[in-house]
Amino acid sequence: MNDSSFQRADRVERSSRATTLPRHAAARAAERGEPRFATLVSEIAFAAKVVAREARQAAPTGRLGTVGSANASGDAQKELDLVANRIFLDCLEASGLVAGVVSEELEGVELQRCSGDAEYFVCLDPIDGSSNLEVGTSLGSIFGVYRRTRPGSCEGVEQELLNESSLVAGGYVLYGAATAFVYTLGEGVDGFVLDQGIGEFLLSHPDIRCPQSGGGYSINTGNSHLWEPGVLDFVRHVDTVAPDAGLPYTLRYSGALMADLHRILLEGGVYCYPADKDHPEGKLRLLYEAAPLGLLVEAAGGRASSGRERIPEVPRRALHQTTSLALGSAGYVATYERFLAEAAA
Ligand code: FDP
């Protein structure tokens, strides 16, 4: 065998024996006693591939700008927000497993198979970081899967979702230099990268553990004059205490939560979006941003907090409810909580 045919054989073997996302999801779902979950993951992954293609084509086809409407939180909707929302809804419907969907781009719960045996609600942010759209930098998608308590009923689904359902899985897609897919079923976090040549997500980061030291911090310091008390003291502390004290040593803020959090999961650090004068309850949405990412970060050994309580303990009150948020290495998040508590004392 010459060099190039050897390399080809090696590449083929690595691809055909690789752990694909469908293979991984089937094994994980069986282990966790949620066998049908594998179908749902495969549909979400398929939606991600289509969104990745649309995001790549958005600039050349001029699909970047606002369309004149606003979502439930009052943000101006862009064409790709709506396209991505449609793609996810179609794929979730195709799974046959989803009773209803909450999306950043929809006002209420979009009912799918609520009268059948569909066992899940899915809450999603189809395009996270949409201010990056016009400049062609990183974007994300976030999803949380909640288990129903009253399958077969289309009555009172909003209350069922808010008061009764439990979050069983969370994940995200990062559309960056590569398209990455990271998910958890509550135990263990695994990351995949899309191989464009074969159109499949391949396992690249098995069993991600969020490092407990080093890394960086991500926060929009342009809002520092608006932050709730304690946050500025935390940032000064991080900026002035030597890195060998085990604190994050550098600032990285991309404008897309998924890009910042992906780095933190792999390298350590903390992402914070505190409450501020413009967002007294915080900016990030509980059901489809903070909660699923919190599940994932804690499954990777990190911590997810509002600054006062763990994210899983924040009571759910409304579909588009927001929360202040700190996510990342457990010790850094605990230090952040301490600064907020001291400021409140
Ligand atoms: P965006 O509103 O652009 O979708 O999800 C909210 C989010 O982006 C995060 O991805 C990002 O980290 C943050 O908001 C950016 O907000 P600021 O511009 O206020 O910093």
JSON list of C-alpha atoms in Angstrom, two decimals, residues 89-320:
[
{"chain": "A", "resi": 89, "resn": "LEU", "atom": "CA", "xyz": [-40.37, 22.24, 14.65]},
{"chain": "A", "resi": 90, "resn": "ASP", "atom": "CA", "xyz": [-40.53, 20.03, 11.54]},
{"chain": "A", "resi": 91, "resn": "CYS", "atom": "CA", "xyz": [-37.87, 17.64, 12.83]},
{"chain": "A", "resi": 92, "resn": "LEU", "atom": "CA", "xyz": [-39.41, 17.41, 16.31]},
{"chain": "A", "resi": 93, "resn": "GLU", "atom": "CA", "xyz": [-42.78, 16.66, 14.72]},
{"chain": "A", "resi": 94, "resn": "ALA", "atom": "CA", "xyz": [-41.15, 13.96, 12.58]},
{"chain": "A", "resi": 95, "resn": "SER", "atom": "CA", "xyz": [-39.81, 12.24, 15.70]},
{"chain": "A", "resi": 96, "resn": "GLY", "atom": "CA", "xyz": [-43.38, 11.46, 16.76]},
{"chain": "A", "resi": 97, "resn": "LEU", "atom": "CA", "xyz": [-42.29, 11.84, 20.40]},
{"chain": "A", "resi": 98, "resn": "VAL", "atom": "CA", "xyz": [-43.03, 15.47, 21.15]},
{"chain": "A", "resi": 99, "resn": "ALA", "atom": "CA", "xyz": [-46.28, 16.67, 22.67]},
{"chain": "A", "resi": 100, "resn": "GLY", "atom": "CA", "xyz": [-45.46, 20.36, 22.54]},
{"chain": "A", "resi": 101, "resn": "VAL", "atom": "CA", "xyz": [-42.66, 22.80, 21.84]},
{"chain": "A", "resi": 102, "resn": "VAL", "atom": "CA", "xyz": [-41.68, 26.05, 23.52]},
{"chain": "A", "resi": 103, "resn": "SER", "atom": "CA", "xyz": [-39.39, 28.20, 21.42]},
{"chain": "A", "resi": 104, "resn": "GLU", "atom": "CA", "xyz": [-37.87, 31.62, 21.80]},
{"chain": "A", "resi": 105, "resn": "GLU", "atom": "CA", "xyz": [-39.58, 32.44, 18.52]},
{"chain": "A", "resi": 106, "resn": "LEU", "atom": "CA", "xyz": [-43.10, 31.35, 19.57]},
{"chain": "A", "resi": 107, "resn": "GLU", "atom": "CA", "xyz": [-45.53, 33.01, 21.96]},
{"chain": "A", "resi": 108, "resn": "GLY", "atom": "CA", "xyz": [-47.16, 29.90, 23.49]},
{"chain": "A", "resi": 109, "resn": "VAL", "atom": "CA", "xyz": [-46.71, 26.13, 23.48]},
{"chain": "A", "resi": 110, "resn": "GLU", "atom": "CA", "xyz": [-46.87, 24.79, 19.90]},
{"chain": "A", "resi": 111, "resn": "LEU", "atom": "CA", "xyz": [-48.86, 21.58, 20.26]},
{"chain": "A", "resi": 112, "resn": "GLN", "atom": "CA", "xyz": [-47.64, 18.56, 18.33]},
{"chain": "A", "resi": 113, "resn": "ARG", "atom": "CA", "xyz": [-48.74, 15.04, 19.43]},
{"chain": "A", "resi": 114, "resn": "CYS", "atom": "CA", "xyz": [-50.31, 16.04, 22.74]},
{"chain": "A", "resi": 115, "resn": "SER", "atom": "CA", "xyz": [-53.24, 13.63, 22.38]},
{"chain": "A", "resi": 116, "resn": "GLY", "atom": "CA", "xyz": [-51.06, 10.64, 21.54]},
{"chain": "A", "resi": 117, "resn": "ASP", "atom": "CA", "xyz": [-48.43, 8.84, 23.57]},
{"chain": "A", "resi": 118, "resn": "ALA", "atom": "CA", "xyz": [-45.75, 11.50, 23.00]},
{"chain": "A", "resi": 119, "resn": "GLU", "atom": "CA", "xyz": [-43.80, 11.66, 26.25]},
{"chain": "A", "resi": 120, "resn": "TYR", "atom": "CA", "xyz": [-41.74, 14.83, 25.90]},
{"chain": "A", "resi": 121, "resn": "PHE", "atom": "CA", "xyz": [-41.92, 18.58, 25.73]},
{"chain": "A", "resi": 122, "resn": "VAL", "atom": "CA", "xyz": [-39.00, 20.28, 24.01]},
{"chain": "A", "resi": 123, "resn": "CYS", "atom": "CA", "xyz": [-37.95, 23.84, 24.85]},
{"chain": "A", "resi": 124, "resn": "LEU", "atom": "CA", "xyz": [-35.51, 25.47, 22.47]},
{"chain": "A", "resi": 125, "resn": "ASP", "atom": "CA", "xyz": [-33.64, 28.51, 21.36]},
{"chain": "A", "resi": 126, "resn": "PRO", "atom": "CA", "xyz": [-33.26, 27.86, 17.62]},
{"chain": "A", "resi": 127, "resn": "ILE", "atom": "CA", "xyz": [-30.58, 30.55, 17.11]},
{"chain": "A", "resi": 128, "resn": "ASP", "atom": "CA", "xyz": [-28.59, 31.74, 20.11]},
{"chain": "A", "resi": 129, "resn": "GLY", "atom": "CA", "xyz": [-26.32, 34.76, 19.68]},
{"chain": "A", "resi": 130, "resn": "SER", "atom": "CA", "xyz": [-28.22, 36.24, 16.77]},
{"chain": "A", "resi": 131, "resn": "SER", "atom": "CA", "xyz": [-26.37, 39.57, 17.06]},
{"chain": "A", "resi": 132, "resn": "ASN", "atom": "CA", "xyz": [-23.47, 37.60, 15.51]},
{"chain": "A", "resi": 133, "resn": "LEU", "atom": "CA", "xyz": [-25.46, 36.85, 12.37]},
{"chain": "A", "resi": 134, "resn": "GLU", "atom": "CA", "xyz": [-24.65, 39.98, 10.41]},
{"chain": "A", "resi": 135, "resn": "VAL", "atom": "CA", "xyz": [-20.93, 39.59, 11.05]},
{"chain": "A", "resi": 136, "resn": "GLY", "atom": "CA", "xyz": [-20.76, 35.88, 10.32]},
{"chain": "A", "resi": 137, "resn": "THR", "atom": "CA", "xyz": [-19.35, 34.76, 13.67]},
{"chain": "A", "resi": 138, "resn": "SER", "atom": "CA", "xyz": [-20.43, 31.91, 15.95]},
{"chain": "A", "resi": 139, "resn": "LEU", "atom": "CA", "xyz": [-24.05, 31.00, 16.62]},
{"chain": "A", "resi": 140, "resn": "GLY", "atom": "CA", "xyz": [-25.71, 28.26, 18.62]},
{"chain": "A", "resi": 141, "resn": "SER", "atom": "CA", "xyz": [-28.92, 26.32, 19.25]},
{"chain": "A", "resi": 142, "resn": "ILE", "atom": "CA", "xyz": [-30.01, 25.11, 22.70]},
{"chain": "A", "resi": 143, "resn": "PHE", "atom": "CA", "xyz": [-32.55, 22.45, 23.63]},
{"chain": "A", "resi": 144, "resn": "GLY", "atom": "CA", "xyz": [-34.06, 21.02, 26.79]},
{"chain": "A", "resi": 145, "resn": "VAL", "atom": "CA", "xyz": [-36.18, 17.85, 26.85]},
{"chain": "A", "resi": 146, "resn": "TYR", "atom": "CA", "xyz": [-38.83, 17.66, 29.58]},
{"chain": "A", "resi": 147, "resn": "ARG", "atom": "CA", "xyz": [-40.77, 14.51, 30.41]},
{"chain": "A", "resi": 148, "resn": "ARG", "atom": "CA", "xyz": [-44.56, 14.78, 30.52]},
{"chain": "A", "resi": 149, "resn": "THR", "atom": "CA", "xyz": [-46.61, 13.73, 33.50]},
{"chain": "A", "resi": 150, "resn": "ARG", "atom": "CA", "xyz": [-49.95, 13.56, 31.68]},
{"chain": "A", "resi": 151, "resn": "PRO", "atom": "CA", "xyz": [-49.37, 12.01, 28.26]},
{"chain": "A", "resi": 152, "resn": "GLY", "atom": "CA", "xyz": [-52.48, 11.90, 26.09]},
{"chain": "A", "resi": 153, "resn": "SER", "atom": "CA", "xyz": [-53.94, 15.18, 27.30]},
{"chain": "A", "resi": 154, "resn": "CYS", "atom": "CA", "xyz": [-53.91, 18.46, 25.36]},
{"chain": "A", "resi": 155, "resn": "GLU", "atom": "CA", "xyz": [-55.45, 20.35, 28.28]},
{"chain": "A", "resi": 156, "resn": "GLY", "atom": "CA", "xyz": [-53.35, 22.58, 30.53]},
{"chain": "A", "resi": 157, "resn": "VAL", "atom": "CA", "xyz": [-50.06, 21.71, 28.85]},
{"chain": "A", "resi": 158, "resn": "GLU", "atom": "CA", "xyz": [-48.47, 25.01, 29.88]},
{"chain": "A", "resi": 159, "resn": "GLN", "atom": "CA", "xyz": [-49.14, 24.31, 33.57]},
{"chain": "A", "resi": 160, "resn": "GLU", "atom": "CA", "xyz": [-48.05, 20.69, 33.15]},
{"chain": "A", "resi": 161, "resn": "LEU", "atom": "CA", "xyz": [-44.77, 21.85, 31.63]},
{"chain": "A", "resi": 162, "resn": "LEU", "atom": "CA", "xyz": [-44.13, 24.53, 34.25]},
{"chain": "A", "resi": 163, "resn": "ASN", "atom": "CA", "xyz": [-45.32, 22.74, 37.38]},
{"chain": "A", "resi": 164, "resn": "GLU", "atom": "CA", "xyz": [-44.97, 19.02, 36.80]},
{"chain": "A", "resi": 165, "resn": "SER", "atom": "CA", "xyz": [-42.58, 18.02, 34.03]},
{"chain": "A", "resi": 166, "resn": "SER", "atom": "CA", "xyz": [-38.96, 17.12, 34.71]},
{"chain": "A", "resi": 167, "resn": "LEU", "atom": "CA", "xyz": [-35.94, 18.05, 32.66]},
{"chain": "A", "resi": 168, "resn": "VAL", "atom": "CA", "xyz": [-34.37, 14.80, 31.41]},
{"chain": "A", "resi": 169, "resn": "ALA", "atom": "CA", "xyz": [-31.90, 15.98, 28.78]},
{"chain": "A", "resi": 170, "resn": "GLY", "atom": "CA", "xyz": [-30.19, 19.10, 27.58]},
{"chain": "A", "resi": 171, "resn": "GLY", "atom": "CA", "xyz": [-27.79, 20.02, 24.86]},
{"chain": "A", "resi": 172, "resn": "TYR", "atom": "CA", "xyz": [-26.55, 22.53, 22.39]},
{"chain": "A", "resi": 173, "resn": "VAL", "atom": "CA", "xyz": [-25.18, 22.96, 18.92]},
{"chain": "A", "resi": 174, "resn": "LEU", "atom": "CA", "xyz": [-22.34, 25.36, 18.18]},
{"chain": "A", "resi": 175, "resn": "TYR", "atom": "CA", "xyz": [-22.09, 26.66, 14.62]},
{"chain": "A", "resi": 176, "resn": "GLY", "atom": "CA", "xyz": [-18.49, 27.85, 14.63]},
{"chain": "A", "resi": 177, "resn": "ALA", "atom": "CA", "xyz": [-15.28, 26.88, 12.87]},
{"chain": "A", "resi": 178, "resn": "ALA", "atom": "CA", "xyz": [-16.82, 23.40, 13.10]},
{"chain": "A", "resi": 179, "resn": "THR", "atom": "CA", "xyz": [-20.37, 22.41, 13.96]},
{"chain": "A", "resi": 180, "resn": "ALA", "atom": "CA", "xyz": [-20.34, 20.81, 17.41]},
{"chain": "A", "resi": 181, "resn": "PHE", "atom": "CA", "xyz": [-23.16, 18.91, 19.16]},
{"chain": "A", "resi": 182, "resn": "VAL", "atom": "CA", "xyz": [-22.97, 18.41, 22.93]},
{"chain": "A", "resi": 183, "resn": "TYR", "atom": "CA", "xyz": [-25.62, 16.68, 25.02]},
{"chain": "A", "resi": 184, "resn": "THR", "atom": "CA", "xyz": [-26.40, 14.99, 28.30]},
{"chain": "A", "resi": 185, "resn": "LEU", "atom": "CA", "xyz": [-29.11, 12.68, 29.51]},
{"chain": "A", "resi": 186, "resn": "GLY", "atom": "CA", "xyz": [-28.39, 13.94, 33.02]},
{"chain": "A", "resi": 187, "resn": "GLU", "atom": "CA", "xyz": [-25.27, 11.83, 33.61]},
{"chain": "A", "resi": 188, "resn": "GLY", "atom": "CA", "xyz": [-22.18, 12.26, 31.47]},
{"chain": "A", "resi": 189, "resn": "VAL", "atom": "CA", "xyz": [-21.68, 14.88, 28.78]},
{"chain": "A", "resi": 190, "resn": "ASP", "atom": "CA", "xyz": [-20.42, 13.99, 25.32]},
{"chain": "A", "resi": 191, "resn": "GLY", "atom": "CA", "xyz": [-19.37, 16.16, 22.40]},
{"chain": "A", "resi": 192, "resn": "PHE", "atom": "CA", "xyz": [-19.46, 15.49, 18.67]},
{"chain": "A", "resi": 193, "resn": "VAL", "atom": "CA", "xyz": [-18.17, 17.31, 15.61]},
{"chain": "A", "resi": 194, "resn": "LEU", "atom": "CA", "xyz": [-19.93, 17.29, 12.26]},
{"chain": "A", "resi": 195, "resn": "ASP", "atom": "CA", "xyz": [-17.88, 15.57, 9.57]},
{"chain": "A", "resi": 196, "resn": "GLN", "atom": "CA", "xyz": [-19.05, 17.57, 6.54]},
{"chain": "A", "resi": 197, "resn": "GLY", "atom": "CA", "xyz": [-17.85, 14.90, 4.11]},
{"chain": "A", "resi": 198, "resn": "ILE", "atom": "CA", "xyz": [-20.17, 12.20, 5.41]},
{"chain": "A", "resi": 199, "resn": "GLY", "atom": "CA", "xyz": [-22.76, 14.50, 6.98]},
{"chain": "A", "resi": 200, "resn": "GLU", "atom": "CA", "xyz": [-22.59, 12.84, 10.39]},
{"chain": "A", "resi": 201, "resn": "PHE", "atom": "CA", "xyz": [-21.71, 13.93, 13.92]},
{"chain": "A", "resi": 202, "resn": "LEU", "atom": "CA", "xyz": [-18.76, 11.86, 15.20]},
{"chain": "A", "resi": 203, "resn": "LEU", "atom": "CA", "xyz": [-17.78, 11.54, 18.85]},
{"chain": "A", "resi": 204, "resn": "SER", "atom": "CA", "xyz": [-14.84, 13.90, 19.45]},
{"chain": "A", "resi": 205, "resn": "HIS", "atom": "CA", "xyz": [-15.07, 14.73, 23.18]},
{"chain": "A", "resi": 206, "resn": "PRO", "atom": "CA", "xyz": [-16.25, 11.74, 25.24]},
{"chain": "A", "resi": 207, "resn": "ASP", "atom": "CA", "xyz": [-17.17, 12.32, 28.89]},
{"chain": "A", "resi": 208, "resn": "ILE", "atom": "CA", "xyz": [-16.47, 16.06, 29.08]},
{"chain": "A", "resi": 209, "resn": "ARG", "atom": "CA", "xyz": [-15.45, 17.22, 32.56]},
{"chain": "A", "resi": 210, "resn": "CYS", "atom": "CA", "xyz": [-15.40, 20.96, 33.16]},
{"chain": "A", "resi": 211, "resn": "PRO", "atom": "CA", "xyz": [-11.90, 21.76, 34.55]},
{"chain": "A", "resi": 212, "resn": "GLN", "atom": "CA", "xyz": [-11.94, 23.15, 38.07]},
{"chain": "A", "resi": 213, "resn": "SER", "atom": "CA", "xyz": [-9.22, 25.75, 37.54]},
{"chain": "A", "resi": 214, "resn": "GLY", "atom": "CA", "xyz": [-7.72, 27.90, 34.80]},
{"chain": "A", "resi": 215, "resn": "GLY", "atom": "CA", "xyz": [-9.69, 28.92, 31.76]},
{"chain": "A", "resi": 216, "resn": "GLY", "atom": "CA", "xyz": [-11.34, 32.30, 31.33]},
{"chain": "A", "resi": 217, "resn": "TYR", "atom": "CA", "xyz": [-14.36, 34.33, 32.31]},
{"chain": "A", "resi": 218, "resn": "SER", "atom": "CA", "xyz": [-17.09, 35.60, 30.00]},
{"chain": "A", "resi": 219, "resn": "ILE", "atom": "CA", "xyz": [-19.23, 38.58, 30.91]},
{"chain": "A", "resi": 220, "resn": "ASN", "atom": "CA", "xyz": [-20.31, 41.71, 29.05]},
{"chain": "A", "resi": 221, "resn": "THR", "atom": "CA", "xyz": [-18.23, 44.27, 30.94]},
{"chain": "A", "resi": 222, "resn": "GLY", "atom": "CA", "xyz": [-19.87, 47.02, 28.85]},
{"chain": "A", "resi": 223, "resn": "ASN", "atom": "CA", "xyz": [-22.83, 46.57, 31.22]},
{"chain": "A", "resi": 224, "resn": "SER", "atom": "CA", "xyz": [-20.76, 46.94, 34.41]},
{"chain": "A", "resi": 225, "resn": "HIS", "atom": "CA", "xyz": [-22.41, 50.28, 35.32]},
{"chain": "A", "resi": 226, "resn": "LEU", "atom": "CA", "xyz": [-25.77, 48.46, 35.29]},
{"chain": "A", "resi": 227, "resn": "TRP", "atom": "CA", "xyz": [-24.89, 45.24, 37.15]},
{"chain": "A", "resi": 228, "resn": "GLU", "atom": "CA", "xyz": [-26.46, 44.09, 40.38]},
{"chain": "A", "resi": 229, "resn": "PRO", "atom": "CA", "xyz": [-24.25, 44.63, 43.48]},
{"chain": "A", "resi": 230, "resn": "GLY", "atom": "CA", "xyz": [-21.33, 42.26, 43.93]},
{"chain": "A", "resi": 231, "resn": "VAL", "atom": "CA", "xyz": [-20.68, 41.45, 40.27]},
{"chain": "A", "resi": 232, "resn": "LEU", "atom": "CA", "xyz": [-18.13, 44.22, 39.75]},
{"chain": "A", "resi": 233, "resn": "ASP", "atom": "CA", "xyz": [-16.30, 43.14, 42.94]},
{"chain": "A", "resi": 234, "resn": "PHE", "atom": "CA", "xyz": [-16.15, 39.59, 41.57]},
{"chain": "A", "resi": 235, "resn": "VAL", "atom": "CA", "xyz": [-14.72, 40.78, 38.26]},
{"chain": "A", "resi": 236, "resn": "ARG", "atom": "CA", "xyz": [-12.11, 42.97, 40.03]},
{"chain": "A", "resi": 237, "resn": "HIS", "atom": "CA", "xyz": [-11.17, 39.98, 42.18]},
{"chain": "A", "resi": 238, "resn": "VAL", "atom": "CA", "xyz": [-10.73, 37.75, 39.13]},
{"chain": "A", "resi": 239, "resn": "ASP", "atom": "CA", "xyz": [-8.76, 40.48, 37.35]},
{"chain": "A", "resi": 240, "resn": "THR", "atom": "CA", "xyz": [-6.36, 41.19, 40.19]},
{"chain": "A", "resi": 241, "resn": "VAL", "atom": "CA", "xyz": [-5.75, 37.88, 41.95]},
{"chain": "A", "resi": 242, "resn": "ALA", "atom": "CA", "xyz": [-2.87, 35.93, 40.42]},
{"chain": "A", "resi": 243, "resn": "PRO", "atom": "CA", "xyz": [-3.80, 33.11, 38.03]},
{"chain": "A", "resi": 244, "resn": "ASP", "atom": "CA", "xyz": [-1.85, 30.68, 40.17]},
{"chain": "A", "resi": 245, "resn": "ALA", "atom": "CA", "xyz": [-4.55, 31.21, 42.80]},
{"chain": "A", "resi": 246, "resn": "GLY", "atom": "CA", "xyz": [-6.56, 29.03, 40.43]},
{"chain": "A", "resi": 247, "resn": "LEU", "atom": "CA", "xyz": [-8.80, 31.81, 39.08]},
{"chain": "A", "resi": 248, "resn": "PRO", "atom": "CA", "xyz": [-9.77, 32.35, 35.45]},
{"chain": "A", "resi": 249, "resn": "TYR", "atom": "CA", "xyz": [-6.95, 34.30, 33.86]},
{"chain": "A", "resi": 250, "resn": "THR", "atom": "CA", "xyz": [-8.44, 35.80, 30.78]},
{"chain": "A", "resi": 251, "resn": "LEU", "atom": "CA", "xyz": [-11.61, 37.45, 29.47]},
{"chain": "A", "resi": 252, "resn": "ARG", "atom": "CA", "xyz": [-13.40, 35.99, 26.45]},
{"chain": "A", "resi": 253, "resn": "TYR", "atom": "CA", "xyz": [-16.82, 37.27, 25.38]},
{"chain": "A", "resi": 254, "resn": "SER", "atom": "CA", "xyz": [-18.13, 36.44, 21.93]},
{"chain": "A", "resi": 255, "resn": "GLY", "atom": "CA", "xyz": [-21.77, 37.62, 22.09]},
{"chain": "A", "resi": 256, "resn": "ALA", "atom": "CA", "xyz": [-22.91, 34.00, 21.72]},
{"chain": "A", "resi": 257, "resn": "LEU", "atom": "CA", "xyz": [-23.43, 32.06, 24.93]},
{"chain": "A", "resi": 258, "resn": "MET", "atom": "CA", "xyz": [-22.77, 28.76, 23.18]},
{"chain": "A", "resi": 259, "resn": "ALA", "atom": "CA", "xyz": [-19.35, 29.82, 21.90]},
{"chain": "A", "resi": 260, "resn": "ASP", "atom": "CA", "xyz": [-18.33, 31.09, 25.34]},
{"chain": "A", "resi": 261, "resn": "LEU", "atom": "CA", "xyz": [-19.74, 28.14, 27.25]},
{"chain": "A", "resi": 262, "resn": "HIS", "atom": "CA", "xyz": [-18.20, 25.56, 24.90]},
{"chain": "A", "resi": 263, "resn": "ARG", "atom": "CA", "xyz": [-14.76, 27.01, 25.64]},
{"chain": "A", "resi": 264, "resn": "ILE", "atom": "CA", "xyz": [-15.49, 27.02, 29.39]},
{"chain": "A", "resi": 265, "resn": "LEU", "atom": "CA", "xyz": [-16.65, 23.40, 29.37]},
{"chain": "A", "resi": 266, "resn": "LEU", "atom": "CA", "xyz": [-13.41, 22.35, 27.70]},
{"chain": "A", "resi": 267, "resn": "GLU", "atom": "CA", "xyz": [-10.94, 24.73, 29.38]},
{"chain": "A", "resi": 268, "resn": "GLY", "atom": "CA", "xyz": [-12.63, 25.82, 32.62]},
{"chain": "A", "resi": 269, "resn": "GLY", "atom": "CA", "xyz": [-13.88, 29.23, 33.67]},
{"chain": "A", "resi": 270, "resn": "VAL", "atom": "CA", "xyz": [-17.20, 30.95, 34.22]},
{"chain": "A", "resi": 271, "resn": "TYR", "atom": "CA", "xyz": [-19.90, 32.57, 32.06]},
{"chain": "A", "resi": 272, "resn": "CYS", "atom": "CA", "xyz": [-22.01, 35.20, 33.84]},
{"chain": "A", "resi": 273, "resn": "TYR", "atom": "CA", "xyz": [-25.04, 37.16, 32.72]},
{"chain": "A", "resi": 274, "resn": "PRO", "atom": "CA", "xyz": [-26.12, 38.91, 35.94]},
{"chain": "A", "resi": 275, "resn": "ALA", "atom": "CA", "xyz": [-29.28, 40.83, 36.62]},
{"chain": "A", "resi": 276, "resn": "ASP", "atom": "CA", "xyz": [-28.82, 44.49, 35.73]},
{"chain": "A", "resi": 277, "resn": "LYS", "atom": "CA", "xyz": [-30.84, 47.68, 35.59]},
{"chain": "A", "resi": 278, "resn": "ASP", "atom": "CA", "xyz": [-32.07, 46.83, 32.07]},
{"chain": "A", "resi": 279, "resn": "HIS", "atom": "CA", "xyz": [-32.75, 43.17, 32.95]},
{"chain": "A", "resi": 280, "resn": "PRO", "atom": "CA", "xyz": [-33.78, 43.11, 36.65]},
{"chain": "A", "resi": 281, "resn": "GLU", "atom": "CA", "xyz": [-34.63, 39.39, 36.39]},
{"chain": "A", "resi": 282, "resn": "GLY", "atom": "CA", "xyz": [-31.63, 38.60, 34.19]},
{"chain": "A", "resi": 283, "resn": "LYS", "atom": "CA", "xyz": [-31.65, 38.21, 30.41]},
{"chain": "A", "resi": 284, "resn": "LEU", "atom": "CA", "xyz": [-31.31, 34.50, 29.71]},
{"chain": "A", "resi": 285, "resn": "ARG", "atom": "CA", "xyz": [-34.40, 32.34, 29.46]},
{"chain": "A", "resi": 286, "resn": "LEU", "atom": "CA", "xyz": [-34.89, 29.66, 32.10]},
{"chain": "A", "resi": 287, "resn": "LEU", "atom": "CA", "xyz": [-36.68, 26.90, 30.17]},
{"chain": "A", "resi": 288, "resn": "TYR", "atom": "CA", "xyz": [-34.58, 26.84, 27.01]},
{"chain": "A", "resi": 289, "resn": "GLU", "atom": "CA", "xyz": [-31.25, 28.39, 27.99]},
{"chain": "A", "resi": 290, "resn": "ALA", "atom": "CA", "xyz": [-30.39, 28.33, 31.70]},
{"chain": "A", "resi": 291, "resn": "ALA", "atom": "CA", "xyz": [-32.06, 25.03, 32.70]},
{"chain": "A", "resi": 292, "resn": "PRO", "atom": "CA", "xyz": [-30.80, 22.74, 29.91]},
{"chain": "A", "resi": 293, "resn": "LEU", "atom": "CA", "xyz": [-27.31, 24.27, 29.98]},
{"chain": "A", "resi": 294, "resn": "GLY", "atom": "CA", "xyz": [-27.36, 24.05, 33.78]},
{"chain": "A", "resi": 295, "resn": "LEU", "atom": "CA", "xyz": [-28.19, 20.33, 33.58]},
{"chain": "A", "resi": 296, "resn": "LEU", "atom": "CA", "xyz": [-25.34, 19.85, 31.15]},
{"chain": "A", "resi": 297, "resn": "VAL", "atom": "CA", "xyz": [-22.75, 21.89, 33.08]},
{"chain": "A", "resi": 298, "resn": "GLU", "atom": "CA", "xyz": [-23.59, 20.13, 36.35]},
{"chain": "A", "resi": 299, "resn": "ALA", "atom": "CA", "xyz": [-23.42, 16.73, 34.62]},
{"chain": "A", "resi": 300, "resn": "ALA", "atom": "CA", "xyz": [-19.89, 17.76, 33.57]},
{"chain": "A", "resi": 301, "resn": "GLY", "atom": "CA", "xyz": [-18.97, 18.45, 37.21]},
{"chain": "A", "resi": 302, "resn": "GLY", "atom": "CA", "xyz": [-19.53, 22.23, 37.05]},
{"chain": "A", "resi": 303, "resn": "ARG", "atom": "CA", "xyz": [-22.12, 24.45, 38.72]},
{"chain": "A", "resi": 304, "resn": "ALA", "atom": "CA", "xyz": [-25.12, 26.40, 37.41]},
{"chain": "A", "resi": 305, "resn": "SER", "atom": "CA", "xyz": [-26.47, 29.27, 39.50]},
{"chain": "A", "resi": 306, "resn": "SER", "atom": "CA", "xyz": [-28.65, 32.33, 39.37]},
{"chain": "A", "resi": 307, "resn": "GLY", "atom": "CA", "xyz": [-26.10, 33.88, 41.75]},
{"chain": "A", "resi": 308, "resn": "ARG", "atom": "CA", "xyz": [-28.32, 33.01, 44.71]},
{"chain": "A", "resi": 309, "resn": "GLU", "atom": "CA", "xyz": [-29.64, 29.50, 44.06]},
{"chain": "A", "resi": 310, "resn": "ARG", "atom": "CA", "xyz": [-28.82, 26.54, 41.84]},
{"chain": "A", "resi": 311, "resn": "ILE", "atom": "CA", "xyz": [-30.57, 26.82, 38.49]},
{"chain": "A", "resi": 312, "resn": "PRO", "atom": "CA", "xyz": [-32.51, 23.53, 39.00]},
{"chain": "A", "resi": 313, "resn": "GLU", "atom": "CA", "xyz": [-34.02, 25.15, 42.12]},
{"chain": "A", "resi": 314, "resn": "VAL", "atom": "CA", "xyz": [-35.31, 28.29, 40.38]},
{"chain": "A", "resi": 315, "resn": "PRO", "atom": "CA", "xyz": [-39.11, 27.96, 40.34]},
{"chain": "A", "resi": 316, "resn": "ARG", "atom": "CA", "xyz": [-40.65, 27.90, 36.86]},
{"chain": "A", "resi": 317, "resn": "ARG", "atom": "CA", "xyz": [-43.37, 30.53, 36.49]},
{"chain": "A", "resi": 318, "resn": "ALA", "atom": "CA", "xyz": [-43.64, 31.38, 32.79]},
{"chain": "A", "resi": 319, "resn": "LEU", "atom": "CA", "xyz": [-42.63, 30.02, 29.40]},
{"chain": "A", "resi": 320, "resn": "HIS", "atom": "CA", "xyz": [-40.26, 32.87, 28.58]}
]
